[in-house]
Tab-separated table of C-alpha atoms in Angstrom:
chain	number	residue	atom	x	y	z
A	436	MET	CA	-21.787	12.219	-7.820
A	437	GLY	CA	-18.816	13.564	-5.852
A	438	ARG	CA	-15.561	11.704	-5.356
A	439	TYR	CA	-16.400	10.674	-1.785
A	440	GLU	CA	-19.815	9.324	-2.780
A	441	GLN	CA	-18.257	7.524	-5.744
A	442	LEU	CA	-15.679	5.801	-3.557
A	443	ARG	CA	-18.323	4.858	-0.983
A	444	GLN	CA	-20.392	3.242	-3.738
A	445	ILE	CA	-17.349	1.281	-4.939
A	446	PHE	CA	-16.767	0.048	-1.388
A	447	ASN	CA	-20.398	-0.941	-0.983
A	448	GLU	CA	-20.174	-2.912	-4.219
A	449	LYS	CA	-17.024	-4.616	-2.851
A	450	ARG	CA	-14.935	-3.854	-5.905
A	451	CYS	CA	-12.172	-1.621	-4.559
A	452	PHE	CA	-8.647	-2.623	-5.518
A	453	LYS	CA	-5.720	-0.719	-4.082
A	454	LEU	CA	-2.209	-0.886	-5.497
A	455	VAL	CA	0.274	-0.362	-2.681
A	456	CYS	CA	3.348	1.283	-4.175
A	457	GLY	CA	4.842	1.260	-0.666
A	458	ALA	CA	4.775	3.726	2.222
A	459	GLY	CA	8.573	3.770	2.089
A	460	ASN	CA	8.946	3.570	-1.684
A	461	GLU	CA	10.328	6.874	-2.953
A	462	ASP	CA	11.539	5.634	-6.333
A	463	VAL	CA	9.634	8.130	-8.481
A	464	GLU	CA	10.262	6.374	-11.802
A	465	GLU	CA	8.979	3.074	-10.490
A	466	VAL	CA	5.920	4.745	-8.984
A	467	ARG	CA	5.165	6.531	-12.262
A	468	LYS	CA	5.267	3.284	-14.230
A	469	LEU	CA	3.263	1.345	-11.653
A	470	ALA	CA	0.628	4.088	-11.698
A	471	THR	CA	0.407	3.899	-15.494
A	472	ILE	CA	0.010	0.115	-15.557
A	473	TYR	CA	-2.468	-0.233	-12.726
A	474	THR	CA	-4.557	2.798	-13.724
A	475	MET	CA	-5.177	1.163	-17.079
A	476	ALA	CA	-5.799	-2.189	-15.384
A	477	GLY	CA	-8.567	-0.737	-13.215
A	478	THR	CA	-7.119	0.048	-9.811
A	479	ILE	CA	-9.269	2.340	-7.685
A	480	VAL	CA	-6.634	3.560	-5.208
A	481	LEU	CA	-2.902	4.202	-5.523
A	482	ASP	CA	-1.189	4.019	-2.134
A	483	LEU	CA	1.908	6.239	-2.006
A	484	SER	CA	4.703	7.461	0.216
A	485	ALA	CA	4.022	10.816	1.901
A	486	ASN	CA	6.346	12.626	-0.460
A	487	VAL	CA	5.240	15.338	-2.887
A	488	GLU	CA	7.625	14.132	-5.604
A	489	VAL	CA	6.127	10.645	-5.332
A	490	VAL	CA	2.582	12.023	-5.492
A	491	ASN	CA	3.469	14.038	-8.594
A	492	ALA	CA	5.068	10.951	-10.166
A	493	ALA	CA	1.872	8.962	-9.595
A	494	LYS	CA	-0.196	11.807	-11.044
A	495	ARG	CA	1.984	11.799	-14.154
A	496	GLY	CA	1.584	8.025	-14.392
A	497	ILE	CA	-2.199	8.433	-14.310
A	498	GLU	CA	-2.030	11.075	-17.053
A	499	ILE	CA	0.078	8.779	-19.232
A	500	ALA	CA	-2.457	5.997	-18.713
A	501	TYR	CA	-5.243	8.247	-19.985
A	502	GLU	CA	-3.105	9.218	-22.979
A	503	LYS	CA	-2.290	5.636	-23.938
A	504	ALA	CA	-5.511	3.847	-22.991
A	505	PRO	CA	-7.261	4.587	-26.327
A	506	LEU	CA	-4.230	3.246	-28.189
A	507	LEU	CA	-4.639	-0.070	-26.383
A	508	GLY	CA	-8.418	-0.120	-26.658
A	509	LYS	CA	-8.812	0.372	-22.917
A	510	GLU	CA	-11.399	2.415	-21.033
A	511	ILE	CA	-10.479	3.794	-17.613
A	512	LYS	CA	-13.770	3.786	-15.716
A	513	THR	CA	-12.540	5.392	-12.493
A	514	ARG	CA	-9.705	7.849	-12.085
A	515	PRO	CA	-7.608	6.414	-9.231
A	516	TYR	CA	-7.691	8.070	-5.839
A	517	MET	CA	-4.206	8.990	-4.678
A	518	ASN	CA	-3.674	7.989	-1.060
A	519	VAL	CA	-0.595	8.795	1.001
A	520	SER	CA	0.481	6.656	3.943
A	521	ILE	CA	2.275	7.755	7.070
A	522	GLY	CA	3.513	5.753	10.031
A	523	LEU	CA	4.635	6.210	13.603
A	524	LYS	CA	8.024	5.272	14.985
A	525	GLY	CA	8.015	1.525	15.478
A	526	ASP	CA	5.864	0.764	12.461
A	527	PRO	CA	7.842	-1.310	9.907
A	528	HIS	CA	6.310	0.514	6.958
A	529	VAL	CA	8.269	3.704	7.661
A	530	ARG	CA	11.644	2.313	8.657
A	531	LYS	CA	14.783	2.160	6.536
A	532	ALA	CA	17.551	-0.412	6.783
A	533	ILE	CA	21.151	0.615	7.456
A	534	ILE	CA	24.210	-1.634	7.221
A	535	ASP	CA	27.128	-1.314	9.633
A	536	LEU	CA	30.059	-1.743	7.266
A	537	LYS	CA	32.352	-2.510	10.221
A	538	LEU	CA	30.344	-5.644	10.956
A	539	CYS	CA	29.468	-6.524	7.357
A	540	THR	CA	31.432	-9.456	5.861
A	541	GLU	CA	30.119	-8.770	2.337
A	542	CYS	CA	28.716	-12.291	2.102
A	543	GLY	CA	26.011	-11.168	-0.300
A	544	LYS	CA	23.069	-12.703	1.543
A	545	CYS	CA	21.353	-9.367	2.150
A	546	ILE	CA	21.599	-8.451	-1.539
A	547	LYS	CA	19.917	-11.710	-2.469
A	548	ALA	CA	17.292	-11.305	0.254
A	549	CYS	CA	16.435	-7.797	-0.906
A	550	GLY	CA	15.219	-9.371	-4.133
A	551	GLU	CA	12.837	-7.311	-6.223
A	552	ARG	CA	13.482	-4.120	-4.281
A	553	GLU	CA	17.185	-4.014	-5.298
A	554	ALA	CA	17.839	-1.530	-2.490
A	555	ILE	CA	21.278	-2.958	-1.663
A	556	LYS	CA	24.062	-2.793	-4.198
A	557	ASP	CA	27.557	-4.307	-4.245
A	558	ASP	CA	28.932	-1.573	-1.977
A	559	TYR	CA	26.490	-2.664	0.778
A	560	VAL	CA	25.060	0.811	1.155
A	561	VAL	CA	21.257	0.859	1.309
A	562	ILE	CA	19.477	3.008	-1.277
A	563	ASP	CA	16.959	4.863	0.872
A	564	SER	CA	14.486	5.582	-1.904
A	565	ARG	CA	14.123	1.861	-2.683
A	566	CYS	CA	14.106	0.457	0.855
A	567	ILE	CA	10.603	-0.304	2.162
A	568	GLY	CA	11.688	-1.619	5.580
A	569	CYS	CA	10.471	-5.170	4.975
A	570	GLY	CA	13.174	-6.755	7.169
A	571	ASP	CA	14.251	-9.503	4.765
A	572	CYS	CA	17.859	-8.281	4.725
A	573	GLU	CA	18.095	-8.298	8.516
A	574	LYS	CA	16.733	-11.858	8.690
A	575	SER	CA	19.398	-13.021	6.237
A	576	CYS	CA	22.333	-11.475	8.124
A	577	SER	CA	24.218	-13.776	10.518
A	578	PHE	CA	26.510	-11.031	11.796
A	579	GLY	CA	24.089	-8.453	13.224
A	580	ALA	CA	25.243	-5.874	10.714
A	581	ILE	CA	21.790	-4.573	9.782
A	582	ASP	CA	19.667	-2.208	11.844
A	583	TYR	CA	16.973	0.393	11.099
A	584	TYR	CA	16.205	4.023	11.551
A	585	PHE	CA	12.738	5.474	11.451
A	586	LYS	CA	12.023	8.194	8.956
A	587	LYS	CA	9.525	10.365	10.841
A	588	ALA	CA	8.861	13.307	8.576
A	589	ASP	CA	7.357	16.671	9.431
A	590	PHE	CA	3.853	15.589	8.480
A	591	GLU	CA	2.206	18.860	9.470
A	592	ARG	CA	4.257	20.481	6.705
A	593	ILE	CA	4.414	17.672	4.132
A	594	LEU	CA	0.849	16.363	4.188
A	595	PRO	CA	-0.828	19.666	3.204
A	596	GLU	CA	1.602	19.791	0.275
A	597	CYS	CA	0.486	16.280	-0.730
A	598	VAL	CA	-3.152	17.391	-0.572
A	599	ALA	CA	-2.349	20.385	-2.778
A	600	ALA	CA	-0.713	17.983	-5.264
A	601	GLY	CA	-3.897	15.916	-5.555
A	602	THR	CA	-3.997	13.504	-2.616
A	603	GLU	CA	-7.614	12.660	-1.783
A	604	THR	CA	-7.349	10.067	0.993
A	605	MET	CA	-4.796	9.258	3.691
A	606	GLU	CA	-3.734	6.266	5.735
A	607	LEU	CA	-2.061	5.890	9.115
A	608	HIS	CA	0.110	2.817	9.663
A	609	ALA	CA	-0.443	2.163	13.337
A	610	VAL	CA	1.457	-1.065	14.034
A	611	THR	CA	2.712	0.245	17.363
A	612	MET	CA	1.833	0.217	21.062
A	613	ASP	CA	1.922	4.033	21.146
A	614	ASP	CA	-1.770	4.780	21.703
A	615	GLU	CA	-1.215	8.501	22.237
A	616	GLY	CA	0.877	8.822	19.080
A	617	VAL	CA	-1.788	7.007	17.073
A	618	ARG	CA	-4.473	9.262	18.509
A	619	ASN	CA	-2.565	12.460	17.674
A	620	ASP	CA	-1.661	11.479	14.104
A	621	TRP	CA	-5.175	10.157	13.466
A	622	ARG	CA	-6.624	13.526	14.438
A	623	LEU	CA	-4.171	15.211	12.065
A	624	LEU	CA	-5.302	13.031	9.145
A	625	ASN	CA	-8.951	13.771	9.911
A	626	LYS	CA	-8.203	17.480	9.957
A	627	LEU	CA	-6.467	17.313	6.581
A	628	ILE	CA	-9.071	15.056	4.935
A	629	PRO	CA	-12.418	16.224	6.352
A	630	ASP	CA	-14.611	15.103	3.455
A	631	ASN	CA	-13.242	11.774	2.216
A	632	PHE	CA	-12.061	8.453	3.608
A	633	VAL	CA	-9.171	8.030	6.004
A	634	SER	CA	-7.668	4.625	6.702
A	635	MET	CA	-5.900	2.979	9.629
A	636	CYS	CA	-3.580	0.066	8.857
A	637	LEU	CA	-3.421	-2.426	11.720
A	638	ASP	CA	-2.184	-5.932	12.360
A	639	ARG	CA	-1.775	-8.230	15.348
A	640	THR	CA	2.008	-8.183	15.589
A	641	LEU	CA	1.929	-6.194	18.842
A	642	LEU	CA	-1.742	-5.738	19.616
A	643	SER	CA	-4.064	-8.279	21.198
A	644	ASN	CA	-7.421	-8.778	19.533
A	645	LYS	CA	-9.020	-6.739	22.331
A	646	HIS	CA	-6.531	-3.872	21.934
A	647	LEU	CA	-6.976	-3.937	18.156
A	648	VAL	CA	-10.750	-3.557	18.441
A	649	ALA	CA	-10.453	-0.865	21.119
A	650	ARG	CA	-8.144	1.184	18.876
A	651	ILE	CA	-10.548	0.898	15.961
A	652	ARG	CA	-13.500	1.885	18.129
A	653	GLU	CA	-11.729	4.991	19.419
A	654	ALA	CA	-10.732	6.000	15.890
A	655	TYR	CA	-14.269	5.402	14.627
A	656	ASP	CA	-15.608	7.754	17.289
A	657	ILE	CA	-13.497	10.466	15.631
A	658	THR	CA	-14.059	9.585	11.969
A	659	GLY	CA	-17.399	7.807	11.744
A	660	LYS	CA	-18.516	6.347	8.440
A	661	ARG	CA	-15.487	7.751	6.598
A	662	MET	CA	-13.178	5.219	8.283
A	663	ILE	CA	-11.360	2.375	6.540
A	664	VAL	CA	-9.487	-0.352	8.382
A	665	GLN	CA	-6.708	-1.925	6.380
A	666	ALA	CA	-6.577	-5.316	8.079
A	667	ASP	CA	-2.960	-6.324	7.688
A	668	GLY	CA	-1.924	-9.932	7.931
A	669	ASP	CA	1.830	-10.262	7.587
A	670	PRO	CA	3.010	-6.842	6.311
A	671	MET	CA	5.268	-6.800	3.247
A	672	SER	CA	5.279	-10.599	2.943
A	673	GLY	CA	3.282	-10.943	-0.239
A	674	SER	CA	5.901	-12.134	-2.708
A	675	GLY	CA	4.479	-15.658	-2.513
A	676	ASP	CA	1.250	-16.655	-4.235
A	677	ASP	CA	-0.369	-19.236	-1.985
A	678	TYR	CA	-3.129	-19.458	0.597
A	679	ASN	CA	-0.817	-19.624	3.603
A	680	THR	CA	0.880	-16.322	2.728
A	681	THR	CA	-2.450	-14.495	2.765
A	682	LEU	CA	-4.038	-16.407	5.656
A	683	GLN	CA	-3.296	-13.829	8.373
A	684	ALA	CA	-4.859	-11.018	6.341
A	685	ILE	CA	-8.137	-12.927	6.289
A	686	ALA	CA	-7.879	-13.688	10.021
A	687	CYS	CA	-7.272	-10.041	10.913
A	688	ALA	CA	-10.191	-8.900	8.746
A	689	ASP	CA	-12.409	-11.478	10.444
A	690	ILE	CA	-11.681	-9.927	13.845
A	691	VAL	CA	-12.529	-6.456	12.528
A	692	LYS	CA	-15.750	-7.700	10.918
A	693	LYS	CA	-16.874	-9.503	14.080
A	694	SER	CA	-16.358	-6.326	16.117
A	695	GLU	CA	-19.421	-4.971	14.262
A	696	ILE	CA	-17.842	-1.516	14.034
A	697	PRO	CA	-19.231	-0.290	10.669
A	698	VAL	CA	-15.917	0.495	8.966
A	699	MET	CA	-14.854	-0.289	5.426
A	700	ILE	CA	-12.361	-3.179	5.380
A	701	PHE	CA	-9.365	-3.705	3.103
A	702	LEU	CA	-7.592	-7.069	3.038
A	703	SER	CA	-3.847	-6.430	3.128
A	704	GLY	CA	-0.460	-7.794	4.191
A	705	GLY	CA	0.726	-10.897	2.340
A	706	THR	CA	-2.115	-10.443	-0.135
A	707	ASN	CA	-1.845	-12.062	-3.560
A	708	SER	CA	-4.002	-13.624	-6.270
A	709	LYS	CA	-5.514	-16.081	-3.748
A	710	THR	CA	-6.664	-13.478	-1.206
A	711	GLY	CA	-10.183	-12.829	-2.461
A	712	LEU	CA	-10.892	-16.513	-2.977
A	713	LEU	CA	-9.705	-17.472	0.527
A	714	ALA	CA	-11.828	-14.702	2.038
A	715	LYS	CA	-14.849	-16.049	0.152
A	716	GLN	CA	-14.140	-19.622	1.254
A	717	CYS	CA	-13.841	-18.477	4.880
A	718	GLY	CA	-16.972	-16.341	4.733
A	719	VAL	CA	-15.032	-13.177	5.581
A	720	GLU	CA	-16.560	-10.100	3.967
A	721	ALA	CA	-14.330	-7.243	2.819
A	722	HIS	CA	-14.912	-4.117	0.772
A	723	GLY	CA	-11.604	-4.203	-1.052
A	724	VAL	CA	-8.197	-5.781	-1.494
A	725	ALA	CA	-4.889	-3.941	-1.151
A	726	ILE	CA	-1.845	-5.620	-2.683
A	727	GLY	CA	1.742	-4.384	-2.552
A	728	SER	CA	4.728	-6.707	-2.840
A	729	TYR	CA	2.987	-9.277	-5.011
A	730	ALA	CA	1.339	-6.691	-7.267
A	731	ARG	CA	4.693	-5.020	-7.858
A	732	SER	CA	6.519	-8.303	-8.436
A	733	VAL	CA	4.208	-9.556	-11.199
A	734	VAL	CA	4.899	-6.474	-13.327
A	735	LYS	CA	8.526	-5.914	-12.345
A	736	LYS	CA	9.986	-7.201	-15.603
A	737	TYR	CA	7.875	-4.671	-17.492
A	738	VAL	CA	8.588	-1.757	-15.142
A	739	THR	CA	12.330	-2.350	-15.477
A	740	HIS	CA	12.233	-2.966	-19.241
A	741	GLU	CA	14.255	-0.384	-21.151
A	742	GLU	CA	11.517	-0.085	-23.784
A	743	PHE	CA	8.685	0.625	-21.333
A	744	ASP	CA	8.283	4.253	-22.410
A	745	ASN	CA	8.999	3.728	-26.098
A	746	GLY	CA	6.254	1.433	-27.328
A	747	LEU	CA	2.924	-0.147	-26.522
A	748	ASP	CA	3.725	-3.878	-26.515
A	749	ILE	CA	5.439	-3.886	-23.116
A	750	LEU	CA	2.671	-1.793	-21.584
A	751	ARG	CA	-0.024	-3.993	-23.108
A	752	GLU	CA	1.495	-7.126	-21.560
A	753	ALA	CA	1.917	-5.438	-18.180
A	754	VAL	CA	-1.684	-4.225	-18.111
A	755	THR	CA	-2.963	-7.706	-18.974
A	756	VAL	CA	-1.057	-9.216	-16.034
A	757	ALA	CA	-2.311	-6.505	-13.668
A	758	GLU	CA	-5.895	-6.915	-14.872
A	759	GLN	CA	-5.804	-10.631	-14.109
A	760	LEU	CA	-4.618	-9.947	-10.548
A	761	ILE	CA	-7.331	-7.355	-9.956
A	762	LEU	CA	-10.117	-9.475	-11.409
A	763	SER	CA	-9.154	-12.637	-9.515
A	764	ASN	CA	-9.643	-10.729	-6.254
A	765	ILE	CA	-12.561	-8.440	-6.986
A	766	GLU	CA	-14.687	-11.136	-8.609
A	767	ALA	CA	-14.190	-13.301	-5.513
A	768	ILE	CA	-15.061	-10.708	-2.855
A	769	SER	CA	-17.901	-9.106	-4.801
A	770	GLY	CA	-19.502	-12.357	-5.905
């Protein structure tokens, strides 16, 4: 069975878990460690920034997982698919925060708001590689000192390099009103990945339900049965672990499902340990769950532990936590 057929079977069995490292996360050491933990825990897809160094870091993390799995009595049943995500100008997943030091009062609120990302240090200069564009810092600032710039890379050059490094699937973050831009970048992804799945990440921040469905239908006409829709609820809001945080992800997936366009559906955006169960309670079918902020937060203390690379105890604990998160979701949506 080829890799495409294998992934299709996993989708059909509704047991696909995706770890979202972050479309804007270019911290290679963090990505490497996350890849190691979640590969051993059973993730099917690793979602990565469109950056060759990040892809190589994830690949190394996968290799380490295979090296250490026997030492922990673990069996890796599926080698994770490396997916890279790109976004158009206007999509929050590809923006980076910038602080105007002339307006900044150094009150410290943005540092606190940045939380687990730790992208803002005491000098109030944003660390690009750690910023994921979530917007929490801007919301905390009372002085209008925080703005964004959009990091639109030369994808026609970078994406083939990512494919050469081992990328098997790709995703377009299309939270924008730019229909033509979406259409052009979607065609590029289909050209680069002609024989595996390509995904479109959408939410209802800007699009009406009707516009959302029309965009999916147009994309499906290009891609056909290889298309995934990542139904985003509230993007990058998943640090909480309650039903309300994940509610919009279920609602967005419900709209996609009721459109009857035969795409694969990921639940995403504010997803957490309650996502699969809420989907089951609401009767919303999905083929997989994608978790970013929450999945990273539950293993953060292990990823940042100074002994992570030196022994097995820290890794064992981290894998156990990740396994519990994966199982709580997959058992719910597949059962």
